[in-house]
Amino acid sequence: TKAKELVQTPGSFGDPIKAIQNLPGVNRPQGISSQVAIEGSAPGDTRYLLNGHEIPLIFHFGGFTSVIFPEVLDSVDFLAAGYGPEYSRAIGGQIGGTIRSPRRDRTYGLAFVDLFQSGALLEGNLGANGGFFLGVRQSYIGQVLKAAANASGKESDFNLTLAPSYADQIAVFEHNPTPRHFVRLTALRSSDTLQFLLDAPVGRPASGRGTFFNERTFYRLIPEFNYRFSDDLKWRSSSALGNDYL
């Protein structure tokens, strides 16, 4: 499905991948989980893809937004059953995003600020036959919750509140050396952390509460090479290099 169509779906909040959560048979576990359950399967049985390559998660902690800058998406794939053997290692289903080609007629810029996050995106031409994306987003949910705690004057109520924080960066560079050749390099990094909103508990010793910290970070570097022999015959190859940290 084209990303532009999904953005118009109720509940997408401007994120085409987030719209999948409202489809029949799709659910996300409660709390801060970033996984997706499809048609009753376990959340761990869902596979997530970027340009056909597996990534460990598709949503940041809490499901506020996907790990891919929404404006760079061309289409979103949702496969619940009946998919081919190339989409293996998934009992529940597949959720994937495909990056679009940058616009090359001029340089475009985008920046936004909302209650939970801010970000910026730059795209344009790169030489005579190339284009690029550069995007970054950063959340500040913890800072908003801490400000609410200070305003309420009852910080002790927030002693056990966990605050998620996330960030992602994406860079895409593509080039057409000849009308038949197409080369693209996609780089994606995502980072999520979860820890107590207040560093020290209010009205009690710090040792009585203990500590909590969780981090999940991954990156992917995806080079692609396409060659068009004719209108009916094309060759496409790609690979992925990355690391997952928990």
PDB file of C-alpha atoms in Angstrom:
ATOM      1  CA  THR A   1       0.000   0.000   0.000  1.00  0.00           C
ATOM      2  CA  LYS A   2       1.281   3.451  -0.874  1.00  0.00           C
ATOM      3  CA  ALA A   3       2.419   5.466   2.142  1.00  0.00           C
ATOM      4  CA  LYS A   4       0.290   8.461   1.098  1.00  0.00           C
ATOM      5  CA  GLU A   5      -2.870   6.359   1.334  1.00  0.00           C
ATOM      6  CA  LEU A   6      -2.032   5.032   4.797  1.00  0.00           C
ATOM      7  CA  VAL A   7      -1.293   8.513   6.148  1.00  0.00           C
ATOM      8  CA  GLN A   8      -4.944   9.381   5.520  1.00  0.00           C
ATOM      9  CA  THR A   9      -6.098   6.405   7.623  1.00  0.00           C
ATOM     10  CA  PRO A  10      -7.577   7.325  11.038  1.00  0.00           C
ATOM     11  CA  GLY A  11      -5.123   6.676  13.845  1.00  0.00           C
ATOM     12  CA  SER A  12      -1.988   6.954  11.723  1.00  0.00           C
ATOM     13  CA  PHE A  13      -0.959  10.301  13.281  1.00  0.00           C
ATOM     14  CA  GLY A  14       0.976  11.045  10.104  1.00  0.00           C
ATOM     15  CA  ASP A  15       2.929   7.763  10.231  1.00  0.00           C
ATOM     16  CA  PRO A  16       1.931   5.245   7.516  1.00  0.00           C
ATOM     17  CA  ILE A  17       3.399   2.251   9.377  1.00  0.00           C
ATOM     18  CA  LYS A  18       1.529   3.176  12.548  1.00  0.00           C
ATOM     19  CA  ALA A  19      -1.732   2.891  10.584  1.00  0.00           C
ATOM     20  CA  ILE A  20      -1.202  -0.885  10.425  1.00  0.00           C
ATOM     21  CA  GLN A  21      -1.971  -1.109  14.154  1.00  0.00           C
ATOM     22  CA  ASN A  22      -5.613  -0.286  13.342  1.00  0.00           C
ATOM     23  CA  LEU A  23      -6.087  -3.064  10.790  1.00  0.00           C
ATOM     24  CA  PRO A  24      -8.256  -6.104  11.652  1.00  0.00           C
ATOM     25  CA  GLY A  25      -6.313  -8.827  13.451  1.00  0.00           C
ATOM     26  CA  VAL A  26      -3.430  -6.545  14.427  1.00  0.00           C
ATOM     27  CA  ASN A  27      -2.639  -5.601  17.999  1.00  0.00           C
ATOM     28  CA  ARG A  28       0.253  -4.260  20.025  1.00  0.00           C
ATOM     29  CA  PRO A  29       0.890  -5.504  23.576  1.00  0.00           C
ATOM     30  CA  GLN A  30       0.092  -3.066  26.347  1.00  0.00           C
ATOM     31  CA  GLY A  31       2.703  -0.878  28.004  1.00  0.00           C
ATOM     32  CA  ILE A  32       5.969   0.152  26.419  1.00  0.00           C
ATOM     33  CA  SER A  33       6.320  -2.848  24.093  1.00  0.00           C
ATOM     34  CA  SER A  34       7.334  -2.029  20.524  1.00  0.00           C
ATOM     35  CA  GLN A  35       6.277  -5.390  19.065  1.00  0.00           C
ATOM     36  CA  VAL A  36       3.174  -6.234  17.023  1.00  0.00           C
ATOM     37  CA  ALA A  37       0.913  -9.282  17.317  1.00  0.00           C
ATOM     38  CA  ILE A  38      -0.812 -10.438  14.116  1.00  0.00           C
ATOM     39  CA  GLU A  39      -3.930 -12.630  14.128  1.00  0.00           C
ATOM     40  CA  GLY A  40      -3.323 -14.113  17.571  1.00  0.00           C
ATOM     41  CA  SER A  41       0.297 -15.095  17.067  1.00  0.00           C
ATOM     42  CA  ALA A  42       2.991 -14.253  19.593  1.00  0.00           C
ATOM     43  CA  PRO A  43       4.561 -10.793  19.152  1.00  0.00           C
ATOM     44  CA  GLY A  44       7.933 -12.450  18.631  1.00  0.00           C
ATOM     45  CA  ASP A  45       6.568 -14.249  15.555  1.00  0.00           C
ATOM     46  CA  THR A  46       6.205 -11.014  13.561  1.00  0.00           C
ATOM     47  CA  ARG A  47       9.016 -10.072  11.202  1.00  0.00           C
ATOM     48  CA  TYR A  48       9.949  -6.481  10.312  1.00  0.00           C
ATOM     49  CA  LEU A  49      11.616  -5.413   7.079  1.00  0.00           C
ATOM     50  CA  LEU A  50      13.314  -2.380   5.549  1.00  0.00           C
ATOM     51  CA  ASN A  51      13.761  -2.595   1.768  1.00  0.00           C
ATOM     52  CA  GLY A  52      13.412  -6.378   2.071  1.00  0.00           C
ATOM     53  CA  HIS A  53      15.979  -6.795   4.855  1.00  0.00           C
ATOM     54  CA  GLU A  54      15.123  -7.753   8.414  1.00  0.00           C
ATOM     55  CA  ILE A  55      15.332  -5.245  11.268  1.00  0.00           C
ATOM     56  CA  PRO A  56      14.687  -6.102  14.941  1.00  0.00           C
ATOM     57  CA  LEU A  57      11.739  -3.755  15.469  1.00  0.00           C
ATOM     58  CA  ILE A  58       9.499  -1.396  13.509  1.00  0.00           C
ATOM     59  CA  PHE A  59       8.228   0.818  16.356  1.00  0.00           C
ATOM     60  CA  HIS A  60       9.995   2.717  19.092  1.00  0.00           C
ATOM     61  CA  PHE A  61       9.203   1.934  22.744  1.00  0.00           C
ATOM     62  CA  GLY A  62       5.555   2.631  23.462  1.00  0.00           C
ATOM     63  CA  GLY A  63       4.553   2.470  19.800  1.00  0.00           C
ATOM     64  CA  PHE A  64       4.525   6.278  19.489  1.00  0.00           C
ATOM     65  CA  THR A  65       6.083   6.175  16.025  1.00  0.00           C
ATOM     66  CA  SER A  66       7.911   3.836  13.675  1.00  0.00           C
ATOM     67  CA  VAL A  67      11.707   3.757  13.497  1.00  0.00           C
ATOM     68  CA  ILE A  68      11.646   5.053   9.893  1.00  0.00           C
ATOM     69  CA  PHE A  69      11.098   8.743   9.118  1.00  0.00           C
ATOM     70  CA  PRO A  70       7.546   8.690   7.646  1.00  0.00           C
ATOM     71  CA  GLU A  71       8.243  11.141   4.803  1.00  0.00           C
ATOM     72  CA  VAL A  72      10.885   8.909   3.186  1.00  0.00           C
ATOM     73  CA  LEU A  73       8.547   5.922   2.768  1.00  0.00           C
ATOM     74  CA  ASP A  74       7.174   4.985  -0.635  1.00  0.00           C
ATOM     75  CA  SER A  75       5.061   2.005   0.428  1.00  0.00           C
ATOM     76  CA  VAL A  76       4.261  -0.175   3.416  1.00  0.00           C
ATOM     77  CA  ASP A  77       3.820  -3.954   3.172  1.00  0.00           C
ATOM     78  CA  PHE A  78       1.585  -5.924   5.524  1.00  0.00           C
ATOM     79  CA  LEU A  79       1.480  -9.678   4.958  1.00  0.00           C
ATOM     80  CA  ALA A  80      -0.611 -11.747   7.375  1.00  0.00           C
ATOM     81  CA  ALA A  81      -0.586 -15.095   5.534  1.00  0.00           C
ATOM     82  CA  GLY A  82       0.170 -16.778   2.242  1.00  0.00           C
ATOM     83  CA  TYR A  83       3.501 -15.083   1.617  1.00  0.00           C
ATOM     84  CA  GLY A  84       6.288 -16.744  -0.343  1.00  0.00           C
ATOM     85  CA  PRO A  85       9.380 -18.565   0.940  1.00  0.00           C
ATOM     86  CA  GLU A  86      11.505 -15.449   0.525  1.00  0.00           C
ATOM     87  CA  TYR A  87       9.657 -14.108   3.594  1.00  0.00           C
ATOM     88  CA  SER A  88      10.680 -16.851   5.987  1.00  0.00           C
ATOM     89  CA  ARG A  89      11.200 -17.094   9.762  1.00  0.00           C
ATOM     90  CA  ALA A  90       7.851 -15.530  10.621  1.00  0.00           C
ATOM     91  CA  ILE A  91       4.795 -17.419  11.847  1.00  0.00           C
ATOM     92  CA  GLY A  92       2.665 -14.356  12.539  1.00  0.00           C
ATOM     93  CA  GLY A  93       3.237 -12.050   9.584  1.00  0.00           C
ATOM     94  CA  GLN A  94       5.365  -9.387   7.966  1.00  0.00           C
ATOM     95  CA  ILE A  95       5.471  -5.607   8.287  1.00  0.00           C
ATOM     96  CA  GLY A  96       7.841  -3.813   5.955  1.00  0.00           C
ATOM     97  CA  GLY A  97       8.695  -0.387   4.613  1.00  0.00           C
ATOM     98  CA  THR A  98      10.190   0.584   1.252  1.00  0.00           C
ATOM     99  CA  ILE A  99      12.166   3.803   0.809  1.00  0.00           C
ATOM    100  CA  ARG A 100      11.165   6.100  -2.049  1.00  0.00           C
ATOM    101  CA  SER A 101      13.568   7.917  -4.368  1.00  0.00           C
ATOM    102  CA  PRO A 102      14.465  11.470  -3.323  1.00  0.00           C
ATOM    103  CA  ARG A 103      13.102  14.323  -5.393  1.00  0.00           C
ATOM    104  CA  ARG A 104      15.847  15.808  -7.541  1.00  0.00           C
ATOM    105  CA  ASP A 105      14.350  18.958  -9.040  1.00  0.00           C
ATOM    106  CA  ARG A 106      15.398  21.110  -6.056  1.00  0.00           C
ATOM    107  CA  THR A 107      16.404  20.914  -2.400  1.00  0.00           C
ATOM    108  CA  TYR A 108      13.581  20.366   0.099  1.00  0.00           C
ATOM    109  CA  GLY A 109      13.625  20.803   3.856  1.00  0.00           C
ATOM    110  CA  LEU A 110      11.234  19.743   6.606  1.00  0.00           C
ATOM    111  CA  ALA A 111      11.303  20.409  10.349  1.00  0.00           C
ATOM    112  CA  PHE A 112       8.709  19.768  13.045  1.00  0.00           C
ATOM    113  CA  VAL A 113       8.215  19.998  16.801  1.00  0.00           C
ATOM    114  CA  ASP A 114       5.388  18.372  18.775  1.00  0.00           C
ATOM    115  CA  LEU A 115       4.704  17.336  22.349  1.00  0.00           C
ATOM    116  CA  PHE A 116       6.794  14.145  22.213  1.00  0.00           C
ATOM    117  CA  GLN A 117       9.497  14.620  19.588  1.00  0.00           C
ATOM    118  CA  SER A 118      11.157  16.914  17.063  1.00  0.00           C
ATOM    119  CA  GLY A 119      12.915  16.223  13.807  1.00  0.00           C
ATOM    120  CA  ALA A 120      14.230  17.469  10.495  1.00  0.00           C
ATOM    121  CA  LEU A 121      14.575  16.070   6.974  1.00  0.00           C
ATOM    122  CA  LEU A 122      16.565  17.291   3.984  1.00  0.00           C
ATOM    123  CA  GLU A 123      16.315  15.898   0.450  1.00  0.00           C
ATOM    124  CA  GLY A 124      17.428  16.946  -2.992  1.00  0.00           C
ATOM    125  CA  ASN A 125      19.742  16.301  -5.908  1.00  0.00           C
ATOM    126  CA  LEU A 126      23.293  15.047  -5.528  1.00  0.00           C
ATOM    127  CA  GLY A 127      25.159  15.957  -8.667  1.00  0.00           C
ATOM    128  CA  ALA A 128      23.719  15.472 -12.130  1.00  0.00           C
ATOM    129  CA  ASN A 129      22.364  11.943 -11.627  1.00  0.00           C
ATOM    130  CA  GLY A 130      21.971  11.502  -7.880  1.00  0.00           C
ATOM    131  CA  GLY A 131      19.731  12.282  -4.943  1.00  0.00           C
ATOM    132  CA  PHE A 132      19.822  12.078  -1.157  1.00  0.00           C
ATOM    133  CA  PHE A 133      17.845  12.005   2.108  1.00  0.00           C
ATOM    134  CA  LEU A 134      19.147  13.070   5.514  1.00  0.00           C
ATOM    135  CA  GLY A 135      16.718  12.766   8.417  1.00  0.00           C
ATOM    136  CA  VAL A 136      16.911  12.807  12.222  1.00  0.00           C
ATOM    137  CA  ARG A 137      14.347  12.621  15.049  1.00  0.00           C
ATOM    138  CA  GLN A 138      14.708  12.903  18.822  1.00  0.00           C
ATOM    139  CA  SER A 139      12.108  12.392  21.544  1.00  0.00           C
ATOM    140  CA  TYR A 140      11.805  14.208  24.867  1.00  0.00           C
ATOM    141  CA  ILE A 141       8.917  12.357  26.512  1.00  0.00           C
ATOM    142  CA  GLY A 142      10.861  12.036  29.754  1.00  0.00           C
ATOM    143  CA  GLN A 143      11.446  15.775  29.933  1.00  0.00           C
ATOM    144  CA  VAL A 144       7.731  16.460  29.352  1.00  0.00           C
ATOM    145  CA  LEU A 145       6.736  14.016  32.111  1.00  0.00           C
ATOM    146  CA  LYS A 146       9.308  15.493  34.481  1.00  0.00           C
ATOM    147  CA  ALA A 147       7.946  18.979  33.826  1.00  0.00           C
ATOM    148  CA  ALA A 148       4.457  17.670  34.596  1.00  0.00           C
ATOM    149  CA  ALA A 149       5.756  16.165  37.827  1.00  0.00           C
ATOM    150  CA  ASN A 150       7.321  19.448  38.888  1.00  0.00           C
ATOM    151  CA  ALA A 151       4.156  21.367  38.026  1.00  0.00           C
ATOM    152  CA  SER A 152       1.957  19.008  40.038  1.00  0.00           C
ATOM    153  CA  GLY A 153       4.020  19.411  43.196  1.00  0.00           C
ATOM    154  CA  LYS A 154       3.570  15.663  43.878  1.00  0.00           C
ATOM    155  CA  GLU A 155       6.780  14.213  42.557  1.00  0.00           C
ATOM    156  CA  SER A 156       6.487  11.214  44.878  1.00  0.00           C
ATOM    157  CA  ASP A 157       3.699   9.913  42.619  1.00  0.00           C
ATOM    158  CA  PHE A 158       6.296   9.613  39.852  1.00  0.00           C
ATOM    159  CA  ASN A 159       8.813   7.528  41.834  1.00  0.00           C
ATOM    160  CA  LEU A 160       8.144   4.369  39.773  1.00  0.00           C
ATOM    161  CA  THR A 161       7.310   6.053  36.464  1.00  0.00           C
ATOM    162  CA  LEU A 162       9.352   4.726  33.538  1.00  0.00           C
ATOM    163  CA  ALA A 163      10.112   7.232  30.796  1.00  0.00           C
ATOM    164  CA  PRO A 164      10.973   6.085  27.253  1.00  0.00           C
ATOM    165  CA  SER A 165      13.401   8.008  25.081  1.00  0.00           C
ATOM    166  CA  TYR A 166      14.141   7.319  21.436  1.00  0.00           C
ATOM    167  CA  ALA A 167      16.016   8.682  18.448  1.00  0.00           C
ATOM    168  CA  ASP A 168      16.552   7.630  14.855  1.00  0.00           C
ATOM    169  CA  GLN A 169      18.651   8.788  11.931  1.00  0.00           C
ATOM    170  CA  ILE A 170      18.391   7.892   8.259  1.00  0.00           C
ATOM    171  CA  ALA A 171      20.575   8.669   5.256  1.00  0.00           C
ATOM    172  CA  VAL A 172      19.885   7.612   1.662  1.00  0.00           C
ATOM    173  CA  PHE A 173      22.153   8.231  -1.312  1.00  0.00           C
ATOM    174  CA  GLU A 174      21.306   7.071  -4.829  1.00  0.00           C
ATOM    175  CA  HIS A 175      22.932   7.483  -8.216  1.00  0.00           C
ATOM    176  CA  ASN A 176      22.189   6.602 -11.844  1.00  0.00           C
ATOM    177  CA  PRO A 177      25.563   6.305 -13.624  1.00  0.00           C
ATOM    178  CA  THR A 178      23.699   5.393 -16.838  1.00  0.00           C
ATOM    179  CA  PRO A 179      19.998   5.067 -17.736  1.00  0.00           C
ATOM    180  CA  ARG A 180      20.322   1.313 -17.122  1.00  0.00           C
ATOM    181  CA  HIS A 181      22.213   1.423 -13.814  1.00  0.00           C
ATOM    182  CA  PHE A 182      20.860   2.334 -10.396  1.00  0.00           C
ATOM    183  CA  VAL A 183      22.851   2.377  -7.156  1.00  0.00           C
ATOM    184  CA  ARG A 184      21.485   3.163  -3.695  1.00  0.00           C
ATOM    185  CA  LEU A 185      22.930   3.163  -0.188  1.00  0.00           C
ATOM    186  CA  THR A 186      20.550   3.306   2.801  1.00  0.00           C
ATOM    187  CA  ALA A 187      21.760   3.799   6.376  1.00  0.00           C
ATOM    188  CA  LEU A 188      19.384   3.577   9.339  1.00  0.00           C
ATOM    189  CA  ARG A 189      20.110   3.824  13.057  1.00  0.00           C
ATOM    190  CA  SER A 190      17.564   3.554  15.856  1.00  0.00           C
ATOM    191  CA  SER A 191      18.040   3.856  19.611  1.00  0.00           C
ATOM    192  CA  ASP A 192      15.545   3.350  22.470  1.00  0.00           C
ATOM    193  CA  THR A 193      16.122   3.674  26.212  1.00  0.00           C
ATOM    194  CA  LEU A 194      13.810   3.163  29.155  1.00  0.00           C
ATOM    195  CA  GLN A 195      14.601   4.247  32.705  1.00  0.00           C
ATOM    196  CA  PHE A 196      13.065   5.826  35.812  1.00  0.00           C
ATOM    197  CA  LEU A 197      11.738   9.317  35.272  1.00  0.00           C
ATOM    198  CA  LEU A 198      13.335  10.542  38.535  1.00  0.00           C
ATOM    199  CA  ASP A 199      16.970   9.661  39.192  1.00  0.00           C
ATOM    200  CA  ALA A 200      16.344   9.538  42.952  1.00  0.00           C
ATOM    201  CA  PRO A 201      13.040   8.637  44.645  1.00  0.00           C
ATOM    202  CA  VAL A 202      11.217  11.322  46.594  1.00  0.00           C
ATOM    203  CA  GLY A 203      10.807  10.882  50.343  1.00  0.00           C
ATOM    204  CA  ARG A 204      12.693   7.585  50.585  1.00  0.00           C
ATOM    205  CA  PRO A 205      16.297   6.344  50.294  1.00  0.00           C
ATOM    206  CA  ALA A 206      17.532   5.566  46.792  1.00  0.00           C
ATOM    207  CA  SER A 207      18.547   2.033  47.822  1.00  0.00           C
ATOM    208  CA  GLY A 208      14.930   1.193  48.632  1.00  0.00           C
ATOM    209  CA  ARG A 209      13.809   1.504  45.021  1.00  0.00           C
ATOM    210  CA  GLY A 210      16.740   0.100  43.095  1.00  0.00           C
ATOM    211  CA  THR A 211      17.451   1.007  39.470  1.00  0.00           C
ATOM    212  CA  PHE A 212      16.049   0.157  36.074  1.00  0.00           C
ATOM    213  CA  PHE A 213      17.592   0.736  32.658  1.00  0.00           C
ATOM    214  CA  ASN A 214      16.878  -0.828  29.286  1.00  0.00           C
ATOM    215  CA  GLU A 215      18.414   0.055  25.938  1.00  0.00           C
ATOM    216  CA  ARG A 216      17.877  -1.277  22.431  1.00  0.00           C
ATOM    217  CA  THR A 217      19.947   0.071  19.555  1.00  0.00           C
ATOM    218  CA  PHE A 218      20.442  -1.175  16.023  1.00  0.00           C
ATOM    219  CA  TYR A 219      21.804   0.032  12.724  1.00  0.00           C
ATOM    220  CA  ARG A 220      21.586  -1.188   9.150  1.00  0.00           C
ATOM    221  CA  LEU A 221      23.678  -0.322   6.102  1.00  0.00           C
ATOM    222  CA  ILE A 222      21.937  -1.522   2.917  1.00  0.00           C
ATOM    223  CA  PRO A 223      23.684  -1.185  -0.478  1.00  0.00           C
ATOM    224  CA  GLU A 224      21.604  -1.922  -3.592  1.00  0.00           C
ATOM    225  CA  PHE A 225      22.527  -2.336  -7.247  1.00  0.00           C
ATOM    226  CA  ASN A 226      19.982  -2.592 -10.082  1.00  0.00           C
ATOM    227  CA  TYR A 227      20.560  -3.141 -13.781  1.00  0.00           C
ATOM    228  CA  ARG A 228      17.878  -3.005 -16.465  1.00  0.00           C
ATOM    229  CA  PHE A 229      18.582  -5.261 -19.447  1.00  0.00           C
ATOM    230  CA  SER A 230      15.256  -4.361 -21.079  1.00  0.00           C
ATOM    231  CA  ASP A 231      11.773  -3.254 -20.124  1.00  0.00           C
ATOM    232  CA  ASP A 232      10.901  -6.860 -19.274  1.00  0.00           C
ATOM    233  CA  LEU A 233      14.164  -8.013 -17.683  1.00  0.00           C
ATOM    234  CA  LYS A 234      15.805  -6.413 -14.641  1.00  0.00           C
ATOM    235  CA  TRP A 235      18.405  -7.541 -12.161  1.00  0.00           C
ATOM    236  CA  ARG A 236      18.363  -6.372  -8.546  1.00  0.00           C
ATOM    237  CA  SER A 237      20.826  -7.234  -5.813  1.00  0.00           C
ATOM    238  CA  SER A 238      21.170  -5.950  -2.258  1.00  0.00           C
ATOM    239  CA  SER A 239      22.742  -6.867   1.025  1.00  0.00           C
ATOM    240  CA  ALA A 240      22.633  -5.635   4.612  1.00  0.00           C
ATOM    241  CA  LEU A 241      25.282  -5.016   7.244  1.00  0.00           C
ATOM    242  CA  GLY A 242      24.247  -4.200  10.775  1.00  0.00           C
ATOM    243  CA  ASN A 243      24.337  -4.741  14.498  1.00  0.00           C
ATOM    244  CA  ASP A 244      21.655  -5.225  17.169  1.00  0.00           C
ATOM    245  CA  TYR A 245      22.360  -4.251  20.776  1.00  0.00           C
ATOM    246  CA  LEU A 246      20.132  -5.002  23.772  1.00  0.00           C
TER     247      LEU A 246
END
